[in-house]
Amino acid sequence: MSLKGAAELLVRSASDVVIVSALRTPICRSYKGRLKDAYPEELLASVLAATRAAVPGLDPAAVEDVAVGVVLSELGGSKAARMALNHAGFPNTTTLHTVNRACASSLQAVAAVAAQIRTGVISAGMAAGMESMTRNYGSKAVPQDVWPALRGESADKNVRDCVMPMGLTSENVAKRYNVSRADQDAFAAESHRRAAAARASGAFDAEISPVQTRFQEVDKQGTKIGEEQNITVTQDDGIRESVSVEALAKLKPAFAADGASTAGNSSQVSDGAAATLLMRRSTATALGLSSHVMGRYVAGVTVGCAPDEMGVGPALAVPKLLRHVGLEVADVHRWEVNEAFASQALHCVRALGLQGAWEDGRVNPDGGAIALGHPLGATGARMVATLMHGLKRAGQGDVGVATLCIGTGMGHAALFVAE
């Protein structure tokens, strides 16, 4: 660690941007899971209300702005998210905007709120994310009405590749960077094993806020079975405890006949929400909330890459982030690398020199999106919750990084320090 990096990370300041709460709903399978009948804004309202309950000394009016990551919702989710904010008990004086940086939307929301705090525009804010892929996936994942000069007629391959299906970008990464099918399946099986162990041990309990909602069981044809139930969802339901490499190896390629990416070694289509409460340290002190401080947000960066291999984004974003804060890979104690696909996650682990950290359980120690699921707009904030609670629980170091690839060719990485 450089002297500059040590000084910035180890010395606490009244101007630090601190995290006072980091919560998420359970992440559940779209179409089949326990949150399939919930609305995205319903999930958002639930986790916002849970944040208030987790910090009972907080006056909701002290939260000046809320940024909500959302990818698929109608009208960018702005109206529904504002309604959810008021429903959760926040006053009209608390403003709201939505953020769409694809898979990194809610981590970008964290960066946006932190920037407002750091520049003195606000003293406290919330960064959240919501997504119901049950309700809003399908055609909404790829634009249907695009200027033809861009979609099919552009002479620039990068222009056309911005609407390349994500699964094909995964296949490109696997082929270009020699990530075998066997390695992808082994990575996926380990993600499920770690997530199952974390769930069984109660490791997720502190970060999950239960959701009260409705559930209607249906058969394969969509016909209702029995009556609608009122349920409380307390756990992620996409984790497969008994999955094996052998079982994964039997799955057919999902995106290309000769491909290696399957439904089993790709992230799950999921529903969920998450929220992170941030404020200036001096504000937390003045409000009597110092005991709630989990850590601080240090920095976040975004980089660009070729759209047809968007999954390499973290391998480019992390070096830029570490240069910015004056650290090296070895200085980071815990990594959350989004598992959009096993191909790209494994390539990024290798490219960053994290194979040893992966084997030691310092990269995605509680599993990742292959096991937990990937509700697009919410995943970044979900990773913050998992990272901050994980650092506190493990007690083996303070520095953590969360990083994601981004559709259309980008990567985002952010650094946090636990306290």
Coordinates of C-alpha atoms in Angstrom, one line a residue:
M1 CA 0.0 0.0 0.0
S2 CA 1.4 3.4 -0.9
L3 CA 1.6 6.2 1.6
K4 CA -1.0 8.2 -0.2
G5 CA -3.4 5.2 -0.2
A6 CA -2.7 4.5 3.5
A7 CA -3.4 8.1 4.5
E8 CA -6.6 8.2 2.6
L9 CA -8.0 4.9 3.8
L10 CA -6.8 4.8 7.4
V11 CA -7.5 8.3 8.6
R12 CA -11.1 9.1 9.4
S13 CA -12.4 12.5 8.6
A14 CA -15.6 14.4 9.4
S15 CA -16.1 14.8 5.6
D16 CA -16.0 11.1 4.9
V17 CA -19.0 9.6 3.1
V18 CA -20.2 6.9 5.4
I19 CA -22.6 4.1 5.0
V20 CA -25.2 4.0 7.8
S21 CA -27.3 1.1 6.5
A22 CA -27.1 -1.4 3.6
L23 CA -30.0 -3.7 3.2
R24 CA -31.6 -5.8 0.4
T25 CA -34.7 -7.9 -0.1
P26 CA -34.4 -11.6 -0.8
I27 CA -33.4 -12.2 -4.4
C28 CA -35.9 -14.6 -6.0
R29 CA -36.2 -16.3 -9.3
S30 CA -38.3 -14.5 -11.9
Y31 CA -41.5 -16.2 -13.1
K32 CA -41.2 -19.0 -10.5
G33 CA -39.8 -17.5 -7.3
R34 CA -41.6 -16.2 -4.3
L35 CA -41.4 -12.5 -5.4
K36 CA -42.8 -13.1 -8.9
D37 CA -46.1 -11.4 -8.1
A38 CA -44.5 -8.4 -6.5
Y39 CA -44.1 -5.1 -8.3
P40 CA -40.6 -3.6 -8.5
E41 CA -41.8 -0.4 -6.7
E42 CA -43.4 -2.7 -4.0
L43 CA -40.0 -4.2 -3.4
L44 CA -38.4 -0.8 -3.3
A45 CA -41.0 0.5 -0.8
S46 CA -40.3 -2.5 1.4
V47 CA -36.5 -2.1 1.6
L48 CA -36.9 1.7 2.1
A49 CA -39.2 1.1 5.0
A50 CA -36.8 -1.5 6.4
T51 CA -34.0 1.1 6.2
R52 CA -36.1 3.5 8.3
A53 CA -36.7 0.7 10.8
A54 CA -33.0 -0.3 10.9
V55 CA -32.1 3.3 11.8
P56 CA -34.9 4.4 14.2
G57 CA -33.2 7.6 15.2
L58 CA -33.2 8.9 11.7
D59 CA -35.7 11.6 10.8
P60 CA -36.9 10.7 7.2
A61 CA -36.7 14.4 6.3
A62 CA -32.9 14.2 6.9
V63 CA -32.6 12.1 3.7
E64 CA -32.4 14.8 1.1
D65 CA -32.2 12.9 -2.1
V66 CA -32.6 9.3 -3.3
A67 CA -31.1 7.7 -6.4
V68 CA -32.7 4.5 -7.6
G69 CA -31.1 2.2 -10.0
V70 CA -33.6 0.6 -12.4
V71 CA -33.2 -0.8 -15.9
L72 CA -36.4 -2.2 -17.2
S73 CA -39.4 -0.4 -15.5
E74 CA -41.8 1.7 -17.5
L75 CA -40.8 5.4 -17.8
G76 CA -37.5 4.6 -16.3
G77 CA -39.2 3.8 -13.0
S78 CA -39.2 7.4 -11.9
K79 CA -42.9 7.9 -11.1
A80 CA -43.3 4.5 -9.5
A81 CA -40.1 4.9 -7.4
R82 CA -41.3 8.3 -6.2
M83 CA -44.6 6.8 -5.1
A84 CA -42.7 4.1 -3.3
L85 CA -40.6 6.6 -1.5
N86 CA -43.6 8.5 -0.2
H87 CA -45.3 5.2 0.7
A88 CA -42.3 4.2 2.8
G89 CA -42.8 7.4 4.9
F90 CA -40.4 9.8 3.4
P91 CA -41.7 13.4 3.0
N92 CA -42.2 15.4 -0.2
T93 CA -39.0 17.3 0.6
T94 CA -37.0 14.2 0.0
T95 CA -36.3 14.2 -3.8
L96 CA -35.7 11.3 -6.1
H97 CA -34.2 10.4 -9.4
T98 CA -33.6 7.1 -11.2
V99 CA -30.3 5.9 -12.7
N100 CA -29.8 3.5 -15.6
R101 CA -26.2 2.3 -16.1
A102 CA -27.5 -1.1 -17.0
C103 CA -26.2 -3.8 -14.6
A104 CA -24.3 -1.2 -12.5
S105 CA -27.2 1.1 -12.1
S106 CA -27.5 1.0 -8.3
L107 CA -23.7 1.1 -7.8
Q108 CA -23.8 4.2 -10.0
A109 CA -26.6 5.5 -7.7
V110 CA -24.2 5.1 -4.8
A111 CA -21.6 7.1 -6.6
A112 CA -24.1 9.8 -7.5
V113 CA -25.3 10.2 -3.9
A114 CA -21.7 10.1 -2.6
A115 CA -20.7 12.8 -5.0
Q116 CA -23.5 15.1 -3.8
I117 CA -22.5 14.6 -0.2
R118 CA -18.8 15.1 -1.0
T119 CA -19.5 18.4 -2.8
G120 CA -21.8 19.7 -0.1
V121 CA -25.0 19.7 -2.2
I122 CA -26.6 17.3 0.4
S123 CA -25.7 15.9 3.8
A124 CA -27.5 12.6 3.6
G125 CA -29.0 10.5 0.8
M126 CA -30.1 7.0 -0.2
A127 CA -28.9 4.9 -3.1
A128 CA -31.2 2.1 -4.0
G129 CA -32.2 -0.3 -6.8
M130 CA -35.2 -2.2 -7.9
E131 CA -36.1 -4.7 -10.6
S132 CA -38.9 -7.1 -11.4
M133 CA -37.6 -9.1 -14.3
T134 CA -40.8 -11.2 -14.1
R135 CA -42.8 -8.2 -15.1
N136 CA -40.4 -6.3 -17.3
Y137 CA -37.9 -8.6 -19.0
G138 CA -38.3 -10.0 -22.5
S139 CA -38.5 -7.3 -25.1
K140 CA -37.7 -4.5 -22.6
A141 CA -34.1 -5.9 -22.3
V142 CA -33.4 -4.9 -25.9
P143 CA -34.8 -1.8 -27.6
Q144 CA -37.3 -2.7 -30.3
D145 CA -37.7 0.6 -32.1
V146 CA -34.2 1.8 -32.9
W147 CA -33.2 4.2 -35.7
P148 CA -32.4 1.7 -38.5
A149 CA -29.2 3.6 -39.4
L150 CA -27.8 2.4 -36.1
R151 CA -29.2 -1.1 -35.7
G152 CA -28.6 -2.8 -39.0
E153 CA -27.2 -0.3 -41.4
S154 CA -24.3 1.3 -39.5
A155 CA -20.8 0.6 -40.9
D156 CA -19.4 0.7 -37.4
K157 CA -19.5 -2.7 -35.8
N158 CA -19.4 -1.3 -32.3
V159 CA -22.6 0.6 -33.0
R160 CA -24.4 -2.6 -34.1
D161 CA -22.9 -4.6 -31.2
C162 CA -24.5 -2.4 -28.6
V163 CA -27.7 -4.4 -29.1
M164 CA -25.9 -7.8 -29.2
P165 CA -27.6 -10.3 -26.9
M166 CA -25.6 -10.5 -23.7
G167 CA -25.2 -14.3 -24.0
L168 CA -23.3 -13.8 -27.3
T169 CA -20.9 -11.4 -25.6
S170 CA -20.3 -14.1 -23.0
E171 CA -19.4 -16.5 -25.8
N172 CA -17.0 -14.0 -27.2
V173 CA -15.2 -13.6 -23.9
A174 CA -15.0 -17.4 -23.5
K175 CA -13.5 -17.9 -26.9
R176 CA -11.1 -14.9 -26.9
Y177 CA -9.8 -15.5 -23.4
N178 CA -9.8 -19.3 -23.4
V179 CA -12.4 -19.9 -20.7
S180 CA -13.4 -23.5 -21.1
R181 CA -16.9 -24.9 -20.6
A182 CA -15.5 -27.1 -17.8
D183 CA -14.1 -24.1 -16.0
Q184 CA -17.3 -22.2 -16.3
D185 CA -19.3 -25.1 -14.9
A186 CA -16.9 -25.5 -12.0
F187 CA -17.1 -21.8 -11.2
A188 CA -20.9 -21.9 -11.3
A189 CA -21.1 -24.9 -9.0
E190 CA -18.8 -23.2 -6.5
S191 CA -21.0 -20.1 -6.6
H192 CA -24.0 -22.2 -5.5
R193 CA -21.9 -24.1 -2.9
R194 CA -20.8 -20.9 -1.3
A195 CA -24.2 -19.2 -1.4
A196 CA -25.8 -22.3 0.0
A197 CA -23.3 -22.4 2.9
A198 CA -23.9 -18.7 3.6
R199 CA -27.6 -19.1 3.6
A200 CA -27.4 -22.1 5.9
S201 CA -25.1 -20.4 8.4
G202 CA -27.3 -17.3 8.6
A203 CA -24.6 -15.1 6.9
F204 CA -27.3 -13.3 4.9
D205 CA -29.7 -12.6 7.7
A206 CA -28.3 -9.2 8.7
E207 CA -28.5 -7.9 5.1
I208 CA -31.9 -9.2 4.1
S209 CA -35.1 -7.3 4.9
P210 CA -38.1 -9.7 4.6
V211 CA -40.9 -8.8 2.2
Q212 CA -44.6 -9.2 2.8
T213 CA -46.3 -9.8 -0.5
R214 CA -48.7 -12.1 -2.5
F215 CA -48.0 -15.3 -4.2
Q216 CA -50.2 -17.2 -6.7
E217 CA -49.1 -20.7 -7.6
V218 CA -49.5 -21.6 -11.3
D219 CA -48.8 -24.6 -13.4
K220 CA -46.6 -24.7 -16.5
Q221 CA -49.3 -23.3 -18.6
G222 CA -49.9 -20.4 -16.3
T223 CA -53.2 -21.7 -14.9
K224 CA -53.8 -20.8 -11.3
I225 CA -53.5 -23.5 -8.6
G226 CA -55.5 -22.7 -5.5
E227 CA -56.0 -19.3 -4.0
E228 CA -53.6 -16.4 -3.8
Q229 CA -51.6 -16.4 -0.6
N230 CA -50.2 -13.7 1.6
I231 CA -46.6 -14.6 2.3
T232 CA -43.5 -13.2 4.0
V233 CA -40.3 -13.9 1.9
T234 CA -37.2 -14.1 4.1
Q235 CA -34.6 -16.0 1.9
D236 CA -33.1 -16.1 -1.6
D237 CA -34.7 -18.9 -3.5
G238 CA -32.5 -19.3 -6.5
I239 CA -29.6 -21.1 -4.7
R240 CA -29.3 -24.8 -5.5
E241 CA -27.7 -26.6 -2.6
S242 CA -27.1 -29.9 -4.5
V243 CA -25.9 -28.6 -7.9
S244 CA -22.9 -30.5 -9.2
V245 CA -20.4 -29.9 -12.0
E246 CA -21.7 -33.1 -13.6
A247 CA -25.3 -31.9 -13.7
L248 CA -24.2 -28.5 -15.1
A249 CA -22.2 -30.3 -17.8
K250 CA -25.4 -31.9 -19.2
L251 CA -27.1 -28.5 -19.9
K252 CA -27.2 -27.4 -23.5
P253 CA -25.7 -24.1 -24.6
A254 CA -28.2 -21.3 -24.2
F255 CA -27.0 -18.7 -26.7
A256 CA -25.1 -20.5 -29.5
A257 CA -25.2 -24.1 -30.8
D258 CA -21.5 -24.5 -30.3
G259 CA -21.3 -22.3 -27.2
A260 CA -20.3 -22.8 -23.6
S261 CA -22.7 -20.5 -21.7
T262 CA -25.7 -22.2 -20.3
A263 CA -28.6 -21.5 -18.1
G264 CA -26.6 -23.1 -15.3
N265 CA -23.4 -21.0 -15.6
S266 CA -25.1 -17.7 -16.3
S267 CA -26.7 -15.3 -13.8
Q268 CA -30.3 -15.9 -13.0
V269 CA -33.2 -13.7 -14.2
S270 CA -34.4 -12.4 -10.8
D271 CA -36.6 -10.0 -8.8
G272 CA -35.4 -7.9 -5.9
A273 CA -34.5 -4.5 -4.4
A274 CA -31.7 -3.0 -2.2
A275 CA -30.9 0.3 -0.5
T276 CA -27.8 2.0 0.9
L277 CA -28.1 4.9 3.3
L278 CA -25.2 7.3 3.0
M279 CA -24.3 10.6 4.8
R280 CA -21.4 12.8 5.7
R281 CA -19.7 11.5 8.9
S282 CA -20.2 14.9 10.6
T283 CA -23.9 14.5 9.9
A284 CA -24.1 11.0 11.3
T285 CA -22.3 12.4 14.4
A286 CA -24.7 15.3 14.7
L287 CA -27.7 13.0 14.3
G288 CA -26.5 10.6 16.9
L289 CA -26.0 7.8 14.4
S290 CA -22.3 7.1 14.8
S291 CA -23.0 3.7 16.2
H292 CA -24.7 2.7 12.9
V293 CA -21.8 3.6 10.7
M294 CA -20.7 0.4 8.8
G295 CA -17.9 2.0 6.8
R296 CA -17.3 4.5 4.1
Y297 CA -17.4 4.9 0.4
V298 CA -14.0 5.9 -1.0
A299 CA -14.3 6.0 -4.8
G300 CA -15.9 4.6 -7.9
V301 CA -14.9 4.6 -11.5
T302 CA -16.4 3.6 -14.9
V303 CA -14.4 2.5 -18.0
G304 CA -15.4 1.7 -21.5
C305 CA -14.7 -1.4 -23.6
A306 CA -15.9 -3.1 -26.8
P307 CA -19.6 -3.8 -26.7
D308 CA -19.2 -7.3 -28.0
E309 CA -17.1 -8.3 -25.0
M310 CA -18.7 -6.1 -22.4
G311 CA -18.0 -8.8 -19.7
V312 CA -14.3 -7.8 -19.5
G313 CA -15.3 -4.4 -18.0
P314 CA -14.2 -5.2 -14.4
A315 CA -10.8 -6.3 -15.6
L316 CA -10.4 -2.7 -16.9
A317 CA -12.2 -0.8 -14.2
V318 CA -10.4 -2.3 -11.2
P319 CA -6.9 -1.2 -12.2
K320 CA -8.2 2.3 -12.8
L321 CA -9.8 2.4 -9.4
L322 CA -6.8 1.1 -7.6
R323 CA -4.5 3.6 -9.4
H324 CA -6.9 6.4 -8.3
V325 CA -6.8 5.5 -4.6
G326 CA -3.1 4.5 -4.6
L327 CA -3.7 0.8 -3.8
E328 CA -2.7 -2.6 -5.2
V329 CA -4.7 -5.7 -5.7
A330 CA -3.1 -7.3 -2.6
D331 CA -4.4 -4.5 -0.4
V332 CA -8.0 -5.5 -1.0
H333 CA -9.4 -8.0 1.6
R334 CA -12.7 -8.9 0.0
W335 CA -14.0 -8.7 -3.6
E336 CA -17.5 -8.8 -4.9
V337 CA -17.3 -9.5 -8.7
N338 CA -20.7 -9.7 -10.4
E339 CA -21.2 -13.0 -12.0
A340 CA -23.2 -12.0 -15.1
F341 CA -21.7 -15.1 -16.7
A342 CA -19.1 -17.5 -15.5
S343 CA -17.1 -16.8 -18.6
Q344 CA -16.6 -13.2 -17.9
A345 CA -16.4 -13.4 -14.1
L346 CA -13.7 -16.1 -14.4
H347 CA -11.8 -14.2 -17.0
C348 CA -11.8 -11.0 -14.8
V349 CA -10.6 -13.0 -11.8
R350 CA -7.7 -14.3 -13.9
A351 CA -6.9 -11.0 -15.6
L352 CA -6.7 -9.2 -12.2
G353 CA -4.5 -11.9 -10.7
L354 CA -7.2 -13.0 -8.2
Q355 CA -7.0 -16.7 -8.6
G356 CA -5.4 -17.2 -5.2
A357 CA -8.0 -14.8 -3.6
W358 CA -10.8 -16.8 -5.3
E359 CA -9.4 -20.1 -3.9
D360 CA -9.0 -18.5 -0.5
G361 CA -12.6 -17.4 -0.4
R362 CA -11.9 -13.7 -0.7
V363 CA -13.7 -13.3 -4.1
N364 CA -17.4 -13.8 -3.8
P365 CA -17.1 -15.8 -0.6
D366 CA -20.9 -16.0 -0.3
G367 CA -21.5 -16.8 -3.9
G368 CA -22.6 -14.4 -6.6
A369 CA -25.2 -13.7 -9.2
I370 CA -25.1 -17.2 -10.7
A371 CA -26.5 -18.6 -7.4
L372 CA -28.1 -15.5 -5.9
G373 CA -29.6 -14.0 -9.1
H374 CA -29.1 -10.7 -10.9
P375 CA -32.1 -8.2 -10.7
L376 CA -30.4 -5.7 -13.0
G377 CA -31.2 -2.4 -11.4
A378 CA -30.7 -3.7 -7.8
T379 CA -27.6 -5.8 -8.1
G380 CA -25.0 -3.1 -7.4
A381 CA -26.7 -2.1 -4.1
R382 CA -27.2 -5.8 -3.3
M383 CA -23.4 -6.3 -3.7
V384 CA -22.7 -3.3 -1.4
A385 CA -24.9 -4.9 1.3
T386 CA -23.2 -8.3 0.9
L387 CA -19.8 -6.6 0.9
M388 CA -20.2 -4.4 4.0
H389 CA -21.9 -7.0 6.1
G390 CA -19.4 -9.6 5.0
L391 CA -16.4 -7.4 5.9
K392 CA -17.9 -6.7 9.3
R393 CA -18.7 -10.4 9.9
A394 CA -15.3 -11.8 8.7
G395 CA -13.1 -9.5 10.7
Q396 CA -10.2 -10.3 8.4
G397 CA -9.7 -6.9 6.8
D398 CA -11.4 -3.6 6.1
V399 CA -11.0 -2.9 2.4
G400 CA -13.5 -4.2 -0.2
V401 CA -14.2 -3.7 -3.9
A402 CA -17.5 -4.3 -5.8
T403 CA -17.3 -4.5 -9.5
L404 CA -19.6 -5.2 -12.4
C405 CA -19.6 -5.5 -16.2
I406 CA -22.1 -3.3 -18.1
G407 CA -24.1 -4.0 -21.2
T408 CA -23.0 -2.0 -24.3
G409 CA -19.4 -2.2 -23.2
M410 CA -18.4 -0.7 -19.8
G411 CA -17.2 -1.8 -16.3
H412 CA -17.7 -0.1 -12.9
A413 CA -15.7 -0.7 -9.8
A414 CA -16.1 0.9 -6.3
L415 CA -14.0 0.8 -3.2
F416 CA -15.3 0.7 0.4
V417 CA -13.6 0.6 3.8
A418 CA -15.4 -1.1 6.7
E419 CA -15.3 0.2 10.3

